[in-house]
Each structure stands twice: as structure tokens, then as C-alpha cells.
Amino acid sequence: MKKFSGSLLLFVLIIFLVKGSYAINHSSFSKVLAKYVTVNGDVNYKALSSNRSDLDNYLKFLQANPPKESWAKNEKMAYWINAYNAFTIDLILQHYPLKSIMEINNGKPWDLNFITIGNIKYSLNHIEHEILRKDFNDPRIHFAVNCASVSCPKLLNVAYEATTLSIQLDASAKNFINNEQKNRLTPGAIDISKIFDWFADDFKTYGGVIPFINKFASVKVSPDAKVKYKEYNWNLNE
């Protein structure tokens, strides 16, 4: 009995330590997303603009809890993806109603230093390019961050969490790549999102754009397929 009790205590301690290694969860953001974002990624900005207290509380939570060096990689990555998406929503609401994010700051909304986290000012560009892309070197990020536009990968109606991050990133990439409105794939020719053109170098970790696409695509593409890029639709994702 003594031995069993000791083993049980050890098991409980291990579970506590594993769970404790992830100090932050983003369930409050999930609550906002579930209420105002459809399964297709359309955002009800009008309704959210009239009732944004939950979003504001989440933004304050992010501002007061910047990532620490001791955090696990997935914890930091989930934090910055959610921060990018939450503050993008905030930026839209600051200027709503509007037809496109490109109406903000003379077509350069991503350069605005309107985000304060831990007393440091950030722009969306800084979060995406200087933190997410630079520190994590994972091209799946491009299908997780949302630029509030029709041609963007869809905004999930649940927050990214450290414990499920890789599964969520794979699912987001798969969903985007196989969405015929975003990418048209045949074995010999593809008409794909400009994201694959703008960030072509990022996909070299998978061997290039086509090998990356083939990892997630239901239609496998020839390495010699002809490549075209779709015009990007910057209309608001609502």
C-alpha cells in the first residue's frame, strides 16, 4: 500500500509539472473567437465592435504577461500567433466600419506601432517578421496569422494553445492549401496564393513551395508543375 501511494504521488507530481510547464492558456480568446468567428473564418466585426469587453480583457492579459525566456517554444509561439490575431482584430475595430485593412495608415497598417506588451511597442510587422518568422523558422505560421482579408488563411474560431500547437498548425496549412478558393491544384499546374510567392524562402525548410504543398495537399503536384499566383483580395473577412 505504501509503494502504491508513493507511485500515485509521483504520477500526480509529473502531471502537475507537465501542466505547470505551460503557465498561460488562451481560453479567454477562444471565447471571443467562438462567439464572433464562423467555422469558415468570417468575423462579425459589427457585433464585436458593440461588445468588445472580453477582447479588451484578453488584450490586457497579453500586455501584462509578455513571454519569458523560461517558457517552452510552443508556449511562446502560440502566444505571438494569438497576439498577432487578437491585435489585428483590435486594429480593424479601431477603424470600423471599413471595407479593407488597406484603408488604414495609407495601405501600411502593419507598420503601426500600436501594440504595447510588457512596456515595449510593437507593430504587426515586427511580431510577424522579427519574432514569428525569425525566431521559429516554421512556414506553417503563414497559415495561422490572419490579415483580416478574404485571401488570407482563415481565422480559426479557437485560439492556438501550446499543448495542441503542431496539430493546429498542420490543420491550418492543410485547410488553406486544399481550399479551392485560395489555391487550385492539379498535377501539372497550380494557381496558388501570393503567400507562396512573397515568402518563398521560408518554405525551403521543406524543400521548397511544391514539396510543402504536397505534404498537405489532397492532389499531389509534380515538381515541374507550371506555377501561377492568384491576385490577392484585400476585402475585409466578414
mmCIF file of C-alpha atoms in Angstrom:
data_model
loop_
_atom_site.group_PDB
_atom_site.id
_atom_site.type_symbol
_atom_site.label_atom_id
_atom_site.label_comp_id
_atom_site.label_asym_id
_atom_site.label_seq_id
_atom_site.Cartn_x
_atom_site.Cartn_y
_atom_site.Cartn_z
ATOM 1 C CA MET A 1 0.000 0.000 0.000
ATOM 2 C CA LYS A 2 2.855 2.295 0.850
ATOM 3 C CA LYS A 3 4.502 1.598 -2.511
ATOM 4 C CA PHE A 4 1.245 2.287 -4.400
ATOM 5 C CA SER A 5 0.741 5.567 -2.561
ATOM 6 C CA GLY A 6 4.266 6.658 -3.431
ATOM 7 C CA SER A 7 3.777 5.794 -7.098
ATOM 8 C CA LEU A 8 0.478 7.639 -7.172
ATOM 9 C CA LEU A 9 2.089 10.684 -5.611
ATOM 10 C CA LEU A 10 4.861 10.592 -8.227
ATOM 11 C CA PHE A 11 2.286 10.320 -11.043
ATOM 12 C CA VAL A 12 0.346 13.315 -9.712
ATOM 13 C CA LEU A 13 3.575 15.290 -9.395
ATOM 14 C CA ILE A 14 4.555 14.509 -13.016
ATOM 15 C CA ILE A 15 1.119 15.575 -14.302
ATOM 16 C CA PHE A 16 1.365 18.771 -12.265
ATOM 17 C CA LEU A 17 4.820 19.557 -13.639
ATOM 18 C CA VAL A 18 3.768 18.897 -17.250
ATOM 19 C CA LYS A 19 0.700 21.073 -16.942
ATOM 20 C CA GLY A 20 2.620 23.630 -14.949
ATOM 21 C CA SER A 21 5.181 23.989 -17.733
ATOM 22 C CA TYR A 22 2.505 25.845 -19.689
ATOM 23 C CA ALA A 23 1.793 28.817 -17.491
ATOM 24 C CA ILE A 24 -0.603 30.555 -19.873
ATOM 25 C CA ASN A 25 -3.664 29.360 -21.718
ATOM 26 C CA HIS A 26 -5.673 31.390 -24.177
ATOM 27 C CA SER A 27 -9.178 30.179 -23.368
ATOM 28 C CA SER A 28 -10.450 33.744 -22.945
ATOM 29 C CA PHE A 29 -9.517 34.463 -26.566
ATOM 30 C CA SER A 30 -11.181 31.215 -27.639
ATOM 31 C CA LYS A 31 -14.364 32.502 -26.010
ATOM 32 C CA VAL A 32 -14.270 35.636 -28.183
ATOM 33 C CA LEU A 33 -13.438 33.710 -31.347
ATOM 34 C CA ALA A 34 -16.155 31.110 -30.805
ATOM 35 C CA LYS A 35 -18.754 33.849 -30.415
ATOM 36 C CA TYR A 36 -17.787 36.145 -33.292
ATOM 37 C CA VAL A 37 -15.943 33.988 -35.873
ATOM 38 C CA THR A 38 -17.640 31.375 -38.059
ATOM 39 C CA VAL A 39 -16.158 27.985 -38.916
ATOM 40 C CA ASN A 40 -15.291 29.484 -42.323
ATOM 41 C CA GLY A 41 -13.305 32.294 -40.691
ATOM 42 C CA ASP A 42 -15.744 35.150 -41.275
ATOM 43 C CA VAL A 43 -15.647 37.730 -38.480
ATOM 44 C CA ASN A 44 -18.702 39.579 -37.184
ATOM 45 C CA TYR A 45 -16.868 42.857 -36.595
ATOM 46 C CA LYS A 46 -20.120 44.803 -36.287
ATOM 47 C CA ALA A 47 -21.358 42.752 -33.340
ATOM 48 C CA LEU A 48 -17.896 42.611 -31.772
ATOM 49 C CA SER A 49 -17.481 46.383 -32.007
ATOM 50 C CA SER A 50 -20.558 46.802 -29.793
ATOM 51 C CA ASN A 51 -19.420 44.273 -27.221
ATOM 52 C CA ARG A 52 -15.649 44.136 -27.064
ATOM 53 C CA SER A 53 -15.078 43.872 -23.316
ATOM 54 C CA ASP A 54 -13.915 40.227 -23.498
ATOM 55 C CA LEU A 55 -11.473 41.064 -26.297
ATOM 56 C CA ASP A 56 -10.176 44.083 -24.375
ATOM 57 C CA ASN A 57 -9.635 41.940 -21.291
ATOM 58 C CA TYR A 58 -7.658 39.428 -23.345
ATOM 59 C CA LEU A 59 -5.507 42.192 -24.863
ATOM 60 C CA LYS A 60 -4.793 43.496 -21.359
ATOM 61 C CA PHE A 61 -3.891 39.955 -20.318
ATOM 62 C CA LEU A 62 -1.357 39.743 -23.167
ATOM 63 C CA GLN A 63 0.049 43.167 -22.372
ATOM 64 C CA ALA A 64 0.592 42.223 -18.727
ATOM 65 C CA ASN A 65 2.084 38.788 -19.477
ATOM 66 C CA PRO A 66 4.896 39.022 -22.040
ATOM 67 C CA PRO A 67 6.679 35.766 -22.863
ATOM 68 C CA LYS A 68 9.538 34.745 -20.601
ATOM 69 C CA GLU A 69 12.776 33.044 -21.595
ATOM 70 C CA SER A 70 11.814 30.082 -19.413
ATOM 71 C CA TRP A 71 8.710 29.375 -21.482
ATOM 72 C CA ALA A 72 8.653 26.382 -23.812
ATOM 73 C CA LYS A 73 8.982 27.078 -27.538
ATOM 74 C CA ASN A 74 5.357 26.172 -28.253
ATOM 75 C CA GLU A 75 4.180 28.462 -25.467
ATOM 76 C CA LYS A 76 5.995 31.431 -26.983
ATOM 77 C CA MET A 77 4.858 30.601 -30.500
ATOM 78 C CA ALA A 78 1.192 30.212 -29.519
ATOM 79 C CA TYR A 79 1.395 33.462 -27.558
ATOM 80 C CA TRP A 80 2.687 35.500 -30.514
ATOM 81 C CA ILE A 81 0.289 33.946 -33.036
ATOM 82 C CA ASN A 82 -2.663 34.758 -30.796
ATOM 83 C CA ALA A 83 -1.282 38.229 -30.108
ATOM 84 C CA TYR A 84 -0.992 38.915 -33.838
ATOM 85 C CA ASN A 85 -4.549 37.772 -34.498
ATOM 86 C CA ALA A 86 -6.088 39.495 -31.488
ATOM 87 C CA PHE A 87 -4.407 42.834 -32.165
ATOM 88 C CA THR A 88 -5.330 42.610 -35.863
ATOM 89 C CA ILE A 89 -8.969 42.343 -34.800
ATOM 90 C CA ASP A 90 -8.402 45.275 -32.459
ATOM 91 C CA LEU A 91 -6.919 47.351 -35.291
ATOM 92 C CA ILE A 92 -9.930 46.662 -37.508
ATOM 93 C CA LEU A 93 -12.324 47.624 -34.713
ATOM 94 C CA GLN A 94 -10.447 50.887 -34.144
ATOM 95 C CA HIS A 95 -11.291 51.896 -37.723
ATOM 96 C CA TYR A 96 -14.566 50.061 -38.277
ATOM 97 C CA PRO A 97 -16.601 50.306 -40.461
ATOM 98 C CA LEU A 98 -14.223 49.863 -43.398
ATOM 99 C CA LYS A 99 -14.023 47.691 -46.497
ATOM 100 C CA SER A 100 -10.376 46.707 -46.293
ATOM 101 C CA ILE A 101 -7.480 46.720 -43.863
ATOM 102 C CA MET A 102 -5.578 48.537 -46.616
ATOM 103 C CA GLU A 103 -7.600 51.688 -45.812
ATOM 104 C CA ILE A 104 -5.599 52.005 -42.587
ATOM 105 C CA ASN A 105 -2.378 54.058 -42.428
ATOM 106 C CA ASN A 106 -2.232 54.661 -46.184
ATOM 107 C CA GLY A 107 -2.099 50.967 -47.003
ATOM 108 C CA LYS A 108 0.544 50.176 -44.372
ATOM 109 C CA PRO A 109 -1.467 49.025 -41.353
ATOM 110 C CA TRP A 110 1.207 46.511 -40.387
ATOM 111 C CA ASP A 111 3.747 49.295 -39.729
ATOM 112 C CA LEU A 112 1.730 50.974 -36.962
ATOM 113 C CA ASN A 113 3.348 50.669 -33.534
ATOM 114 C CA PHE A 114 0.028 50.425 -31.709
ATOM 115 C CA ILE A 115 0.726 47.298 -29.644
ATOM 116 C CA THR A 116 2.217 47.530 -26.153
ATOM 117 C CA ILE A 117 3.340 44.308 -24.482
ATOM 118 C CA GLY A 118 5.432 44.467 -21.336
ATOM 119 C CA ASN A 119 6.166 48.178 -21.900
ATOM 120 C CA ILE A 120 7.560 47.518 -25.388
ATOM 121 C CA LYS A 121 5.898 48.868 -28.524
ATOM 122 C CA TYR A 122 5.303 46.506 -31.420
ATOM 123 C CA SER A 123 3.798 46.611 -34.873
ATOM 124 C CA LEU A 124 2.135 43.646 -36.543
ATOM 125 C CA ASN A 125 5.081 43.517 -38.937
ATOM 126 C CA HIS A 126 7.505 43.249 -36.033
ATOM 127 C CA ILE A 127 5.569 40.366 -34.491
ATOM 128 C CA GLU A 128 5.336 38.502 -37.795
ATOM 129 C CA HIS A 129 8.772 39.085 -39.286
ATOM 130 C CA GLU A 130 11.089 39.783 -36.355
ATOM 131 C CA ILE A 131 9.584 37.304 -33.895
ATOM 132 C CA LEU A 132 7.467 34.585 -35.502
ATOM 133 C CA ARG A 133 9.397 34.104 -38.744
ATOM 134 C CA LYS A 134 12.855 34.870 -37.355
ATOM 135 C CA ASP A 135 12.713 33.030 -34.041
ATOM 136 C CA PHE A 136 10.683 29.954 -35.020
ATOM 137 C CA ASN A 137 11.508 29.372 -38.704
ATOM 138 C CA ASP A 138 8.262 27.465 -39.336
ATOM 139 C CA PRO A 139 6.398 28.281 -42.586
ATOM 140 C CA ARG A 140 3.155 26.936 -41.121
ATOM 141 C CA ILE A 141 2.991 30.268 -39.307
ATOM 142 C CA HIS A 142 1.783 31.857 -42.552
ATOM 143 C CA PHE A 143 -1.460 29.875 -42.306
ATOM 144 C CA ALA A 144 -2.032 30.749 -38.651
ATOM 145 C CA VAL A 145 -1.685 34.542 -38.627
ATOM 146 C CA ASN A 146 -4.643 36.352 -40.135
ATOM 147 C CA CYS A 147 -4.534 39.685 -42.000
ATOM 148 C CA ALA A 148 -8.310 40.306 -41.833
ATOM 149 C CA SER A 149 -8.734 39.828 -45.584
ATOM 150 C CA VAL A 150 -10.602 37.461 -47.890
ATOM 151 C CA SER A 151 -7.458 35.924 -49.404
ATOM 152 C CA CYS A 152 -5.824 35.308 -46.033
ATOM 153 C CA PRO A 153 -5.847 31.884 -44.419
ATOM 154 C CA LYS A 154 -8.971 31.750 -42.302
ATOM 155 C CA LEU A 155 -9.034 32.950 -38.723
ATOM 156 C CA LEU A 156 -9.724 29.943 -36.510
ATOM 157 C CA ASN A 157 -12.674 30.219 -34.139
ATOM 158 C CA VAL A 158 -10.467 28.861 -31.376
ATOM 159 C CA ALA A 159 -7.164 30.161 -30.005
ATOM 160 C CA TYR A 160 -3.832 28.436 -30.566
ATOM 161 C CA GLU A 161 -2.578 26.613 -27.479
ATOM 162 C CA ALA A 162 0.889 25.297 -26.716
ATOM 163 C CA THR A 163 -0.368 21.780 -25.996
ATOM 164 C CA THR A 164 -2.065 21.429 -29.410
ATOM 165 C CA LEU A 165 0.017 23.832 -31.473
ATOM 166 C CA SER A 166 1.591 21.474 -34.015
ATOM 167 C CA ILE A 167 -1.746 19.762 -34.693
ATOM 168 C CA GLN A 168 -3.431 23.148 -35.148
ATOM 169 C CA LEU A 169 -0.675 24.422 -37.455
ATOM 170 C CA ASP A 170 -0.871 21.298 -39.618
ATOM 171 C CA ALA A 171 -4.659 21.596 -39.800
ATOM 172 C CA SER A 172 -4.475 25.285 -40.750
ATOM 173 C CA ALA A 173 -1.964 24.611 -43.524
ATOM 174 C CA LYS A 174 -4.000 21.661 -44.829
ATOM 175 C CA ASN A 175 -7.238 23.645 -44.783
ATOM 176 C CA PHE A 176 -5.726 26.569 -46.666
ATOM 177 C CA ILE A 177 -3.864 24.534 -49.278
ATOM 178 C CA ASN A 178 -6.921 22.430 -50.141
ATOM 179 C CA ASN A 179 -9.316 25.394 -50.260
ATOM 180 C CA GLU A 180 -10.098 25.796 -53.976
ATOM 181 C CA GLN A 181 -10.919 29.470 -53.498
ATOM 182 C CA LYS A 182 -7.364 30.062 -52.265
ATOM 183 C CA ASN A 183 -5.412 27.517 -54.346
ATOM 184 C CA ARG A 184 -6.182 25.470 -57.454
ATOM 185 C CA LEU A 185 -4.057 22.351 -57.691
ATOM 186 C CA THR A 186 -3.590 19.845 -60.499
ATOM 187 C CA PRO A 187 -0.622 17.511 -61.012
ATOM 188 C CA GLY A 188 0.744 19.608 -63.884
ATOM 189 C CA ALA A 189 -0.255 23.183 -62.994
ATOM 190 C CA ILE A 190 -1.093 25.215 -59.918
ATOM 191 C CA ASP A 191 -2.687 28.609 -59.382
ATOM 192 C CA ILE A 192 -1.764 29.438 -55.812
ATOM 193 C CA SER A 193 -1.818 32.166 -53.178
ATOM 194 C CA LYS A 194 0.654 35.032 -53.342
ATOM 195 C CA ILE A 195 1.736 33.956 -49.856
ATOM 196 C CA PHE A 196 3.826 31.257 -51.537
ATOM 197 C CA ASP A 197 5.462 33.926 -53.700
ATOM 198 C CA TRP A 198 6.034 36.575 -51.028
ATOM 199 C CA PHE A 199 7.580 34.093 -48.574
ATOM 200 C CA ALA A 200 9.086 31.537 -50.963
ATOM 201 C CA ASP A 201 12.351 31.379 -48.994
ATOM 202 C CA ASP A 202 10.506 30.297 -45.835
ATOM 203 C CA PHE A 203 9.392 27.058 -47.495
ATOM 204 C CA LYS A 204 12.947 25.940 -48.221
ATOM 205 C CA THR A 205 12.963 24.138 -44.872
ATOM 206 C CA TYR A 206 10.513 21.712 -46.542
ATOM 207 C CA GLY A 207 12.440 21.620 -49.816
ATOM 208 C CA GLY A 208 10.507 24.455 -51.449
ATOM 209 C CA VAL A 209 6.935 25.528 -52.141
ATOM 210 C CA ILE A 210 5.758 22.450 -54.062
ATOM 211 C CA PRO A 211 7.171 19.906 -51.564
ATOM 212 C CA PHE A 212 5.482 21.882 -48.787
ATOM 213 C CA ILE A 213 2.174 21.915 -50.664
ATOM 214 C CA ASN A 214 2.443 18.179 -51.321
ATOM 215 C CA LYS A 215 2.852 17.489 -47.616
ATOM 216 C CA PHE A 216 -0.703 18.729 -47.051
ATOM 217 C CA ALA A 217 -2.453 18.611 -50.454
ATOM 218 C CA SER A 218 -5.077 16.048 -51.417
ATOM 219 C CA VAL A 219 -3.902 16.449 -55.044
ATOM 220 C CA LYS A 220 -0.196 15.763 -55.419
ATOM 221 C CA VAL A 221 1.666 18.234 -57.629
ATOM 222 C CA SER A 222 4.548 17.436 -59.981
ATOM 223 C CA PRO A 223 7.873 19.110 -59.135
ATOM 224 C CA ASP A 224 7.801 20.526 -62.675
ATOM 225 C CA ALA A 225 4.251 21.894 -62.481
ATOM 226 C CA LYS A 226 3.568 25.308 -64.002
ATOM 227 C CA VAL A 227 3.041 27.906 -61.287
ATOM 228 C CA LYS A 228 0.738 30.942 -61.332
ATOM 229 C CA TYR A 229 -0.187 33.207 -58.435
ATOM 230 C CA LYS A 230 -3.674 34.442 -57.664
ATOM 231 C CA GLU A 231 -4.473 38.125 -57.243
ATOM 232 C CA TYR A 232 -4.802 38.892 -53.537
ATOM 233 C CA ASN A 233 -8.215 40.029 -52.323
ATOM 234 C CA TRP A 234 -7.800 42.543 -49.506
ATOM 235 C CA ASN A 235 -11.537 42.948 -48.824
ATOM 236 C CA LEU A 236 -12.453 42.520 -45.167
ATOM 237 C CA ASN A 237 -13.058 38.968 -43.958
ATOM 238 C CA GLU A 238 -16.621 39.498 -42.740
#
